[in-house]
Amino acid sequence: MASSVDKRLPVTLLSGFLGAGKTTLLKHILTNKEHGLRCAVIVNDMASLNVDAETIAKHGITEADDSQVYQMQNGCICCSLRVDLLKQVDELTQSGKYDYLIIESSGISDPEEIAETFAAELEDDDEEGLDEEDKEEEDPKLKELLAKGGLPKIARLDTCVTVVDCVNALAEFETIDFLSDRPVEKNGSADEDDERTITDLLVGQIEFADVILLNKTDVAPKENVARVRALVAALNPRAKIYETDHSIIEPKSILNTGLFNFEEAQKGAGWMKAIEKAEACDANCNGCDDCSTSNSGYNVASFVYRRRRPFHPGRLMDLIGDKFAIMQALDDDDEDWEDDEEAEDEEVEGKGKGKATEEKKEEKKKEKEDEEEDIDPQVILEKKKADPIFGPLLRSKGFFWLATRTAVGGEWSQAGAMLTATPGDVWYEEPPKGEWEKDAALAARIRDQIFQAPYGDRRQEIVFIGGGAQPFKHAELEKALDAALLNDDEWAKWEATFKDEKLSVLEKDEKLAEEFGGDDGFNSWIEPFLMAQLAAEDDEEDAE
């Protein structure tokens, strides 16, 4: 429970997809007077018409001296309306009328981004927090609020609640839709620039919650409810889970619980807990049963895949390429970097600057468009469902190592049939010096469990969560992944190239790419390495 001396306004944040039951839950809380709280309500809707707020008003739920609904619409409180949220909460606290604030976020909101507004100060020069209109007006009230420390000084996030629709949740894990494909999620207004997927958003809402309501259990098949509960428990083992009909729950379960802790919420996802458990095992362990497997019921289990050898990129792509809709970071910046080099060469040779470069860009763009047209997402979805190994796979996340990317590690994140594989941070030959050294436990974990000579933190470390209607065959998955690793002969060639001091990092990657088949289906990962190089050069200049 939160400390009784904390005078800040406590807040419960409600998240969940459109139709999951957030507004029904809100109406239940406002009509239930057992909690004895004077509640203010902020309803956020992405559309210009705030349907949920209008629904509450039409039902006559609020009374002037007890509760009040405030509408925030045509934007999201986790990004474009952050300043409006700050102003509104300050107004509520200054009025002295309310004991509690409930925020119903839009169906497409990320609760972690909203929580960041409560957890960290919003500085007056924060480009992300302040829009141009606020800067131009130089609102004195806003400046005063920011000078005092922003939202964290006047309100505290008490509980994050996510409402899950047990009727549709499993289907959402099998969709390949993006949010831009679902205009209904924005009350008819689709944002074509929103590149988030339905499955990623659902997973994010579940993994960050303190309390999860499995709603519509009165109409969902019992088997569905059991499967959803097992899945949710695997995704977020720290959350309190309640099964509800029409979102009916005791107010004390979601109000003034004192459950929210930003650091615990960030680190509480099932995949992170599984990695911590695995890393606590012997440093040379490749994923024994004791450290790498767990079961949350109804055949839903997790498995941590750990290896100290890189994947052959071609074999890995052959394994996953036809079973997942794979999203990768665009390599436009890398192409621009290469094109700039080519343009300079052309200028020196007197061929005219930029003409050939622009033609090459157009060619690459057309090639990508042609490749995308050849991919039928529905075919991929059906292949994934039919595959005995990957069919039961619900969620996976972690780090992976490609043989042809010697300097940069990969970040792996999969939910349902959607898999994101992007470049992450540069690998280190030895533990980097920095903030982590201030935490003795973290320093020991990095030194003893993650780093191994001579290749530092290069590793495969991916958590796989699967099961449900089909059993999760993690032993078969392990064998399939092992077959995609470099074999002994390939590993010997890799080591010889990696240890060749005459070659630069880029030259090593080029040589290894030729050795292991050229174009492997993964986009360029050069940018993180180049950025790290520039940062190192800046550090050297500062030292001088």
Coordinates of C-alpha atoms in Angstrom, one line a residue:
M1 CA 0.0 0.0 0.0
A2 CA 1.1 3.6 -0.6
S3 CA 2.3 5.6 2.3
S4 CA -0.4 7.5 4.2
V5 CA 1.9 10.6 4.2
D6 CA 1.9 10.8 0.4
K7 CA -0.4 13.7 -0.4
R8 CA -0.2 13.3 -4.1
L9 CA -3.4 12.4 -6.1
P10 CA -3.5 8.6 -6.6
V11 CA -4.2 7.4 -10.1
T12 CA -5.5 4.1 -11.6
L13 CA -4.8 3.7 -15.3
L14 CA -7.2 1.5 -17.3
S15 CA -5.8 -0.1 -20.5
G16 CA -7.2 -2.6 -23.0
F17 CA -8.4 -3.0 -26.5
L18 CA -11.6 -1.4 -27.8
G19 CA -14.5 -3.5 -26.6
A20 CA -12.6 -5.3 -23.9
G21 CA -14.7 -3.7 -21.1
K22 CA -12.8 -0.7 -19.8
T23 CA -15.8 1.7 -19.9
T24 CA -18.0 -1.0 -18.3
L25 CA -15.4 -1.3 -15.5
L26 CA -15.3 2.5 -15.1
K27 CA -19.1 2.7 -14.8
H28 CA -19.0 -0.1 -12.2
I29 CA -16.5 1.7 -10.1
L30 CA -18.3 5.0 -10.3
T31 CA -21.7 3.5 -9.3
N32 CA -20.2 1.5 -6.5
K33 CA -19.9 3.8 -3.4
E34 CA -18.3 1.2 -1.1
H35 CA -14.9 2.7 -1.8
G36 CA -16.0 6.1 -0.4
L37 CA -13.8 8.0 -2.8
R38 CA -14.6 11.2 -4.7
C39 CA -13.3 10.1 -8.1
A40 CA -12.4 12.3 -11.1
V41 CA -12.2 10.5 -14.4
I42 CA -10.2 11.3 -17.5
V43 CA -11.3 9.5 -20.7
N44 CA -8.9 9.6 -23.5
D45 CA -10.0 8.8 -27.1
M46 CA -8.0 9.0 -30.3
A47 CA -11.0 10.2 -32.3
S48 CA -12.4 13.7 -32.4
L49 CA -15.6 12.4 -30.7
N50 CA -15.0 10.9 -27.3
V51 CA -17.5 8.0 -27.4
D52 CA -16.6 6.6 -24.0
A53 CA -17.0 9.9 -22.2
E54 CA -20.3 10.5 -24.0
T55 CA -21.5 7.0 -23.0
I56 CA -20.8 7.7 -19.3
A57 CA -22.5 11.1 -19.5
K58 CA -25.6 9.7 -21.1
H59 CA -26.0 7.1 -18.4
G60 CA -26.0 9.8 -15.8
I61 CA -23.3 8.1 -13.8
T62 CA -21.5 11.1 -12.5
E63 CA -22.8 13.7 -10.0
A64 CA -21.4 17.2 -9.7
D65 CA -20.3 16.9 -6.1
D66 CA -19.0 13.3 -6.3
S67 CA -17.5 12.5 -9.7
Q68 CA -16.6 14.3 -12.8
V69 CA -15.6 13.1 -16.3
Y70 CA -13.0 15.0 -18.3
Q71 CA -12.6 14.4 -22.0
M72 CA -9.2 14.3 -23.7
Q73 CA -9.7 13.4 -27.3
N74 CA -8.2 13.7 -30.9
G75 CA -4.9 12.5 -29.5
C76 CA -3.1 10.2 -27.2
I77 CA -2.1 11.0 -23.6
C78 CA 1.0 8.9 -24.0
C79 CA 2.4 11.3 -26.6
S80 CA 0.6 14.3 -28.2
L81 CA -1.6 15.1 -25.2
R82 CA 1.0 14.7 -22.4
V83 CA 1.0 18.4 -21.7
D84 CA -2.8 18.5 -21.6
L85 CA -2.7 15.7 -19.2
L86 CA -0.3 17.6 -16.9
K87 CA -2.5 20.7 -17.0
Q88 CA -5.7 18.7 -16.3
V89 CA -4.3 16.8 -13.4
D90 CA -3.0 20.0 -11.9
E91 CA -6.4 21.5 -12.2
L92 CA -7.9 18.5 -10.4
T93 CA -5.4 18.6 -7.5
Q94 CA -5.8 22.4 -7.1
S95 CA -9.6 22.1 -6.8
G96 CA -9.4 19.9 -3.8
K97 CA -12.6 18.1 -4.8
Y98 CA -11.2 14.7 -5.5
D99 CA -9.6 11.9 -3.6
Y100 CA -8.8 9.7 -6.6
L101 CA -8.2 9.9 -10.4
I102 CA -9.1 7.1 -12.8
I103 CA -7.7 7.4 -16.4
E104 CA -9.3 5.4 -19.1
S105 CA -6.7 5.3 -21.9
S106 CA -7.6 4.8 -25.6
G107 CA -7.6 1.2 -26.9
I108 CA -4.4 1.8 -28.8
S109 CA -2.4 3.4 -25.9
D110 CA 0.8 1.9 -24.5
P111 CA 0.5 2.0 -20.7
E112 CA 4.3 2.1 -20.3
E113 CA 4.5 5.4 -22.2
I114 CA 1.7 6.9 -20.1
A115 CA 3.4 5.6 -16.9
E116 CA 6.7 7.4 -18.0
T117 CA 4.8 10.7 -17.7
F118 CA 4.2 9.9 -14.0
A119 CA 7.5 8.4 -13.3
A120 CA 9.9 11.0 -14.7
E121 CA 10.0 14.7 -14.7
L122 CA 8.9 16.5 -17.9
E123 CA 11.5 19.1 -18.5
D124 CA 10.6 22.4 -20.1
D125 CA 13.0 21.8 -23.0
D126 CA 11.7 18.3 -23.6
E127 CA 11.0 18.2 -27.3
E128 CA 8.8 15.1 -27.0
G129 CA 6.7 16.4 -24.2
L130 CA 6.0 19.9 -25.4
D131 CA 4.2 20.6 -28.7
E132 CA 4.9 23.7 -30.9
E133 CA 1.8 25.5 -29.7
D134 CA 2.9 25.3 -26.1
K135 CA 6.4 26.5 -26.9
E136 CA 5.1 29.5 -28.9
E137 CA 2.6 30.5 -26.3
E138 CA 5.2 30.1 -23.5
D139 CA 2.3 29.2 -21.1
P140 CA 3.3 30.6 -17.7
K141 CA 1.2 28.0 -15.9
L142 CA 3.0 25.2 -17.7
K143 CA 6.4 26.7 -16.9
E144 CA 5.4 26.9 -13.3
L145 CA 4.3 23.3 -13.2
L146 CA 7.5 22.1 -14.9
A147 CA 9.6 24.2 -12.5
K148 CA 8.0 22.3 -9.6
G149 CA 8.9 18.9 -11.1
G150 CA 5.9 18.2 -13.4
L151 CA 3.3 15.5 -13.0
P152 CA 5.3 13.2 -10.5
K153 CA 5.1 16.0 -7.9
I154 CA 1.3 16.3 -7.9
A155 CA 0.1 12.8 -8.7
R156 CA 1.3 9.2 -8.3
L157 CA 0.4 6.2 -10.4
D158 CA -1.1 3.7 -8.0
T159 CA -2.2 0.8 -10.2
C160 CA -2.0 -0.2 -13.9
V161 CA -5.0 -2.3 -14.9
T162 CA -5.4 -4.1 -18.2
V163 CA -8.7 -5.5 -19.3
V164 CA -8.5 -8.6 -21.6
D165 CA -11.3 -9.8 -23.8
C166 CA -11.3 -13.6 -23.3
V167 CA -13.6 -14.1 -26.3
N168 CA -11.1 -12.5 -28.8
A169 CA -7.7 -12.5 -27.1
L170 CA -6.5 -15.8 -28.6
A171 CA -7.5 -14.7 -32.1
E172 CA -5.6 -11.5 -31.6
F173 CA -2.5 -13.6 -31.0
E174 CA -2.9 -15.2 -34.4
T175 CA -3.5 -12.1 -36.4
I176 CA -1.0 -10.4 -38.7
D177 CA -2.9 -7.1 -38.7
F178 CA -1.2 -3.7 -37.9
L179 CA -3.1 -1.0 -36.0
S180 CA -3.3 0.9 -39.3
D181 CA -5.4 -2.1 -40.6
R182 CA -8.0 -1.6 -37.8
P183 CA -9.7 1.8 -38.1
V184 CA -12.3 0.5 -35.6
E185 CA -9.6 0.7 -32.9
K186 CA -9.7 4.5 -33.4
N187 CA -13.5 4.8 -33.8
G188 CA -13.2 4.8 -37.6
S189 CA -10.0 6.8 -37.9
A190 CA -6.9 4.9 -39.0
D191 CA -3.4 6.2 -38.8
E192 CA -1.5 4.9 -41.8
D193 CA 1.8 5.8 -40.2
D194 CA 1.2 3.7 -37.1
E195 CA 3.6 0.7 -37.6
R196 CA 2.6 -1.1 -34.4
T197 CA 1.0 -4.6 -34.7
I198 CA -2.1 -5.8 -32.9
T199 CA -0.2 -8.6 -31.2
D200 CA 2.7 -6.3 -30.0
L201 CA 0.2 -3.8 -28.5
L202 CA -1.7 -6.6 -26.7
V203 CA 1.4 -8.1 -25.3
G204 CA 2.6 -4.7 -24.1
Q205 CA -0.6 -4.0 -22.3
I206 CA -0.4 -7.3 -20.6
E207 CA 3.3 -7.3 -19.7
F208 CA 3.2 -3.9 -18.0
A209 CA 0.0 -4.3 -15.9
D210 CA -0.2 -4.7 -12.1
V211 CA -3.7 -6.1 -12.3
I212 CA -5.2 -8.0 -15.3
L213 CA -9.0 -8.6 -15.6
L214 CA -9.9 -11.6 -17.8
N215 CA -13.3 -10.3 -18.9
K216 CA -16.3 -11.8 -20.6
T217 CA -15.8 -15.1 -18.8
D218 CA -19.6 -15.5 -18.9
V219 CA -19.7 -15.8 -22.7
A220 CA -16.2 -17.1 -23.5
P221 CA -15.8 -20.9 -23.7
K222 CA -14.2 -22.2 -20.5
E223 CA -11.3 -23.7 -22.5
N224 CA -10.6 -20.2 -23.9
V225 CA -10.6 -18.7 -20.4
A226 CA -8.2 -21.3 -19.2
R227 CA -5.8 -20.8 -22.2
V228 CA -5.9 -17.0 -21.9
R229 CA -5.2 -17.2 -18.1
A230 CA -2.2 -19.5 -18.7
L231 CA -0.9 -17.2 -21.5
V232 CA -1.3 -14.1 -19.4
A233 CA 0.4 -15.7 -16.4
A234 CA 3.3 -16.6 -18.6
L235 CA 3.6 -13.1 -20.1
N236 CA 3.3 -11.4 -16.7
P237 CA 4.0 -13.6 -13.7
R238 CA 3.9 -10.7 -11.2
A239 CA 0.4 -9.4 -12.1
K240 CA -2.7 -10.1 -10.0
I241 CA -5.2 -11.9 -12.3
Y242 CA -9.0 -11.8 -11.8
E243 CA -11.7 -13.4 -13.9
T244 CA -14.7 -11.1 -14.4
D245 CA -18.2 -10.9 -16.0
H246 CA -19.1 -7.5 -17.2
S247 CA -15.9 -6.2 -15.6
I248 CA -17.4 -6.5 -12.1
I249 CA -14.7 -6.5 -9.4
E250 CA -14.3 -5.1 -5.9
P251 CA -13.0 -1.6 -6.1
K252 CA -10.3 -2.3 -3.6
S253 CA -8.7 -4.6 -6.1
I254 CA -7.8 -1.8 -8.4
L255 CA -8.0 1.4 -6.3
N256 CA -5.4 2.4 -3.7
T257 CA -3.5 -0.9 -4.1
G258 CA -0.1 0.6 -4.0
L259 CA 1.0 -2.0 -6.5
F260 CA 2.7 0.2 -9.1
N261 CA 6.4 0.4 -9.2
F262 CA 7.9 1.6 -12.5
E263 CA 11.2 -0.4 -12.2
E264 CA 9.3 -3.6 -11.3
A265 CA 6.8 -3.1 -14.2
Q266 CA 9.7 -2.6 -16.7
K267 CA 11.5 -5.7 -15.5
G268 CA 8.5 -7.9 -14.5
A269 CA 7.6 -9.4 -17.9
G270 CA 7.8 -13.2 -18.1
W271 CA 10.5 -13.2 -20.7
M272 CA 12.8 -11.1 -18.6
K273 CA 12.2 -13.2 -15.5
A274 CA 13.0 -16.3 -17.5
I275 CA 16.3 -14.8 -18.7
E276 CA 17.3 -13.8 -15.1
K277 CA 16.6 -17.4 -14.0
A278 CA 18.7 -18.8 -16.8
E279 CA 21.6 -16.4 -16.3
A280 CA 21.6 -17.4 -12.6
C281 CA 22.6 -20.9 -13.6
D282 CA 26.1 -22.0 -14.6
A283 CA 27.7 -19.5 -17.0
N284 CA 28.5 -22.4 -19.4
C285 CA 24.9 -23.7 -19.3
N286 CA 23.2 -24.0 -22.7
G287 CA 19.7 -24.2 -21.2
C288 CA 19.2 -27.1 -18.8
D289 CA 15.7 -28.1 -17.6
D290 CA 16.3 -26.6 -14.2
C291 CA 17.1 -23.1 -15.4
S292 CA 15.3 -22.8 -18.7
T293 CA 11.8 -24.2 -18.5
S294 CA 8.7 -23.4 -16.5
N295 CA 5.0 -24.1 -16.8
S296 CA 2.1 -21.7 -16.2
G297 CA -0.7 -24.3 -16.7
Y298 CA -2.8 -25.5 -19.6
N299 CA 0.3 -26.7 -21.6
V300 CA 1.7 -23.1 -21.7
A301 CA 5.4 -23.3 -20.9
S302 CA 8.5 -21.2 -21.4
F303 CA 12.0 -22.2 -22.6
V304 CA 15.2 -20.2 -22.7
Y305 CA 17.5 -20.9 -25.6
R306 CA 21.1 -20.1 -24.8
R307 CA 24.1 -20.8 -27.0
R308 CA 27.6 -19.3 -27.5
R309 CA 27.8 -19.8 -31.3
P310 CA 26.3 -17.6 -34.1
F311 CA 23.5 -18.5 -36.4
H312 CA 24.2 -19.1 -40.1
P313 CA 22.0 -16.2 -41.3
G314 CA 20.8 -18.1 -44.4
R315 CA 19.7 -21.2 -42.4
L316 CA 18.0 -19.1 -39.8
M317 CA 16.0 -17.2 -42.4
D318 CA 15.1 -20.5 -44.1
L319 CA 13.8 -21.7 -40.7
I320 CA 11.7 -18.7 -39.8
G321 CA 11.1 -16.8 -43.1
D322 CA 8.0 -18.7 -44.2
K323 CA 6.4 -19.0 -40.8
F324 CA 6.5 -15.4 -39.6
A325 CA 5.8 -12.0 -41.0
I326 CA 9.2 -10.6 -40.3
M327 CA 9.6 -6.9 -39.7
Q328 CA 13.1 -5.4 -39.9
A329 CA 14.5 -1.9 -39.3
L330 CA 14.6 0.0 -42.6
D331 CA 18.2 0.3 -43.9
D332 CA 17.5 3.6 -45.7
D333 CA 20.1 5.3 -43.5
D334 CA 22.7 2.7 -44.3
E335 CA 21.9 3.1 -48.0
D336 CA 22.2 6.9 -47.7
W337 CA 25.6 6.5 -46.1
E338 CA 26.7 4.2 -48.9
D339 CA 25.2 6.5 -51.5
D340 CA 27.0 9.5 -50.1
E341 CA 30.3 7.6 -50.6
E342 CA 29.3 6.7 -54.1
A343 CA 28.3 10.3 -54.9
E344 CA 31.7 11.6 -53.7
D345 CA 33.5 9.1 -56.0
E346 CA 31.3 10.1 -58.9
E347 CA 32.0 13.8 -58.4
V348 CA 35.8 13.1 -58.3
E349 CA 35.5 11.2 -61.5
G350 CA 33.6 14.0 -63.2
K351 CA 30.4 12.0 -63.7
G352 CA 28.1 14.5 -62.1
K353 CA 27.0 14.4 -58.5
G354 CA 23.9 12.6 -57.5
K355 CA 22.4 11.4 -60.8
A356 CA 23.5 7.8 -60.6
T357 CA 22.9 7.7 -56.9
E358 CA 19.2 8.7 -57.3
E359 CA 18.8 6.1 -60.0
K360 CA 20.2 3.5 -57.7
K361 CA 17.9 4.5 -54.9
E362 CA 14.9 4.1 -57.2
E363 CA 16.1 0.7 -58.3
K364 CA 16.4 -0.4 -54.6
K365 CA 13.0 1.0 -53.8
K366 CA 11.4 -0.9 -56.7
E367 CA 13.2 -4.1 -55.7
K368 CA 11.8 -3.8 -52.1
E369 CA 8.3 -3.1 -53.4
D370 CA 8.5 -6.2 -55.6
E371 CA 9.7 -8.3 -52.8
E372 CA 6.8 -7.1 -50.5
E373 CA 4.3 -7.9 -53.2
D374 CA 5.6 -11.5 -53.4
I375 CA 4.9 -12.0 -49.7
D376 CA 1.3 -13.2 -48.9
P377 CA 0.9 -12.6 -45.1
Q378 CA -2.1 -15.0 -45.0
V379 CA 0.0 -17.8 -46.4
I380 CA 2.6 -17.2 -43.8
L381 CA 0.0 -17.2 -41.1
E382 CA -1.4 -20.6 -42.3
K383 CA 2.1 -22.1 -42.5
K384 CA 2.9 -20.9 -38.9
K385 CA -0.4 -22.4 -37.6
A386 CA 0.3 -25.7 -39.4
D387 CA 3.9 -26.1 -38.2
P388 CA 4.2 -28.6 -35.3
I389 CA 7.1 -26.6 -33.8
F390 CA 6.3 -23.0 -34.4
G391 CA 2.5 -23.4 -34.5
P392 CA 2.1 -23.4 -30.6
L393 CA 4.6 -20.6 -30.2
L394 CA 2.9 -17.5 -28.7
R395 CA 5.7 -15.2 -27.6
S396 CA 9.5 -15.0 -27.8
K397 CA 11.9 -12.3 -27.0
G398 CA 15.7 -11.9 -26.5
F399 CA 19.0 -11.4 -28.2
F400 CA 20.5 -13.2 -31.2
W401 CA 23.9 -13.4 -32.9
L402 CA 24.4 -13.6 -36.7
A403 CA 27.7 -14.9 -38.1
T404 CA 27.8 -12.1 -40.7
R405 CA 27.3 -9.3 -38.1
T406 CA 30.4 -9.5 -36.0
A407 CA 30.1 -6.1 -34.2
V408 CA 26.3 -5.7 -33.7
G409 CA 23.8 -7.9 -31.8
G410 CA 20.3 -8.6 -32.9
E411 CA 17.1 -8.0 -30.9
W412 CA 14.3 -10.6 -31.4
S413 CA 10.7 -9.9 -30.5
Q414 CA 7.8 -12.1 -31.6
A415 CA 4.1 -12.2 -30.7
G416 CA 1.9 -14.6 -32.7
A417 CA 2.8 -14.6 -36.3
M418 CA 4.6 -11.3 -36.2
L419 CA 8.4 -11.3 -35.6
T420 CA 10.6 -8.2 -35.3
A421 CA 14.3 -8.8 -35.9
T422 CA 16.4 -5.6 -35.7
P423 CA 19.9 -4.5 -34.9
G424 CA 20.6 -3.8 -31.2
D425 CA 23.7 -2.6 -29.4
V426 CA 27.3 -3.4 -30.4
W427 CA 28.8 -6.5 -28.8
Y428 CA 31.6 -6.0 -26.3
E429 CA 34.8 -8.0 -25.9
E430 CA 34.9 -6.9 -22.2
P431 CA 32.3 -5.5 -19.8
P432 CA 31.7 -1.8 -20.7
K433 CA 32.5 0.7 -18.0
G434 CA 29.7 3.0 -17.0
E435 CA 26.6 3.3 -14.9
W436 CA 26.3 -0.5 -14.4
E437 CA 29.4 -0.4 -12.2
K438 CA 27.6 1.5 -9.5
D439 CA 25.3 -1.6 -9.0
A440 CA 27.5 -4.3 -7.4
A441 CA 24.9 -7.1 -8.1
L442 CA 24.4 -6.0 -11.7
A443 CA 28.2 -5.7 -12.3
A444 CA 28.7 -9.2 -10.9
R445 CA 25.9 -10.6 -13.2
I446 CA 27.4 -9.0 -16.3
R447 CA 30.9 -10.1 -15.4
D448 CA 30.2 -13.6 -14.3
Q449 CA 27.1 -14.7 -16.2
I450 CA 27.0 -12.8 -19.5
F451 CA 30.6 -12.2 -20.6
Q452 CA 32.8 -15.1 -21.7
A453 CA 36.3 -14.8 -23.3
P454 CA 37.2 -14.3 -26.1
Y455 CA 33.9 -13.2 -27.6
G456 CA 32.4 -11.1 -24.7
D457 CA 28.6 -10.9 -24.6
R458 CA 28.0 -12.4 -28.0
R459 CA 25.4 -15.0 -27.5
Q460 CA 22.0 -16.5 -28.4
E461 CA 19.6 -15.8 -25.5
I462 CA 15.9 -16.0 -26.5
V463 CA 12.9 -16.9 -24.3
F464 CA 10.2 -18.9 -26.1
I465 CA 6.6 -19.1 -24.6
G466 CA 4.2 -21.5 -26.2
G467 CA 1.5 -24.1 -25.7
G468 CA -2.3 -24.1 -25.2
A469 CA -4.4 -26.2 -27.6
Q470 CA -1.2 -27.7 -28.9
P471 CA 1.7 -28.8 -26.6
F472 CA 4.8 -26.7 -26.8
K473 CA 7.6 -28.9 -28.2
H474 CA 10.6 -27.0 -26.9
A475 CA 13.0 -30.0 -27.4
E476 CA 12.1 -30.0 -31.1
L477 CA 12.5 -26.2 -31.3
E478 CA 15.9 -26.5 -29.7
K479 CA 17.0 -29.0 -32.3
A480 CA 15.7 -26.8 -35.1
L481 CA 17.6 -23.8 -33.8
D482 CA 20.8 -25.7 -33.2
A483 CA 20.7 -26.8 -36.8
A484 CA 20.7 -23.2 -37.8
L485 CA 24.0 -22.5 -35.9
L486 CA 27.3 -22.6 -37.6
N487 CA 28.7 -26.2 -37.7
D488 CA 32.2 -27.0 -36.6
D489 CA 33.8 -26.4 -40.0
E490 CA 31.9 -23.1 -40.4
W491 CA 32.8 -22.1 -36.9
A492 CA 36.5 -22.6 -37.5
K493 CA 36.3 -20.4 -40.6
W494 CA 34.4 -17.8 -38.7
E495 CA 37.0 -17.7 -35.9
A496 CA 39.9 -17.4 -38.4
T497 CA 38.2 -14.4 -40.0
F498 CA 37.2 -12.8 -36.8
K499 CA 40.8 -13.0 -35.4
D500 CA 42.4 -11.6 -38.5
E501 CA 43.8 -8.3 -37.2
K502 CA 44.5 -7.1 -40.8
L503 CA 40.8 -6.8 -41.5
S504 CA 38.5 -4.0 -40.3
V505 CA 35.0 -4.9 -38.8
L506 CA 33.3 -4.1 -42.1
E507 CA 35.8 -6.1 -44.1
K508 CA 35.3 -9.1 -41.7
D509 CA 31.5 -8.8 -42.2
E510 CA 31.9 -8.7 -46.0
K511 CA 34.2 -11.7 -46.1
L512 CA 31.9 -13.7 -43.8
A513 CA 28.9 -12.7 -46.0
E514 CA 30.7 -14.1 -49.0
E515 CA 31.6 -17.2 -47.1
F516 CA 28.1 -17.9 -45.9
G517 CA 26.0 -17.2 -48.9
G518 CA 25.9 -13.5 -49.6
D519 CA 22.4 -12.0 -49.4
D520 CA 20.9 -13.7 -46.3
G521 CA 17.5 -11.9 -46.1
F522 CA 18.5 -9.7 -43.1
N523 CA 18.8 -5.9 -43.6
S524 CA 22.0 -4.1 -43.0
W525 CA 23.0 -3.6 -39.4
I526 CA 25.8 -1.1 -40.0
E527 CA 24.3 2.0 -38.4
P528 CA 24.7 1.0 -34.7
F529 CA 28.4 0.2 -35.3
L530 CA 29.0 3.5 -37.1
M531 CA 27.2 5.4 -34.3
A532 CA 29.3 3.6 -31.7
Q533 CA 32.4 4.6 -33.6
L534 CA 31.4 8.2 -33.7
A535 CA 30.6 8.1 -30.0
A536 CA 34.1 6.7 -29.3
E537 CA 35.7 9.3 -31.4
D538 CA 33.8 12.0 -29.5
D539 CA 35.0 10.6 -26.2
E540 CA 38.6 10.6 -27.3
E541 CA 38.3 14.2 -28.4
D542 CA 36.7 15.2 -25.0
A543 CA 39.5 13.4 -23.2
E544 CA 42.1 15.4 -25.2

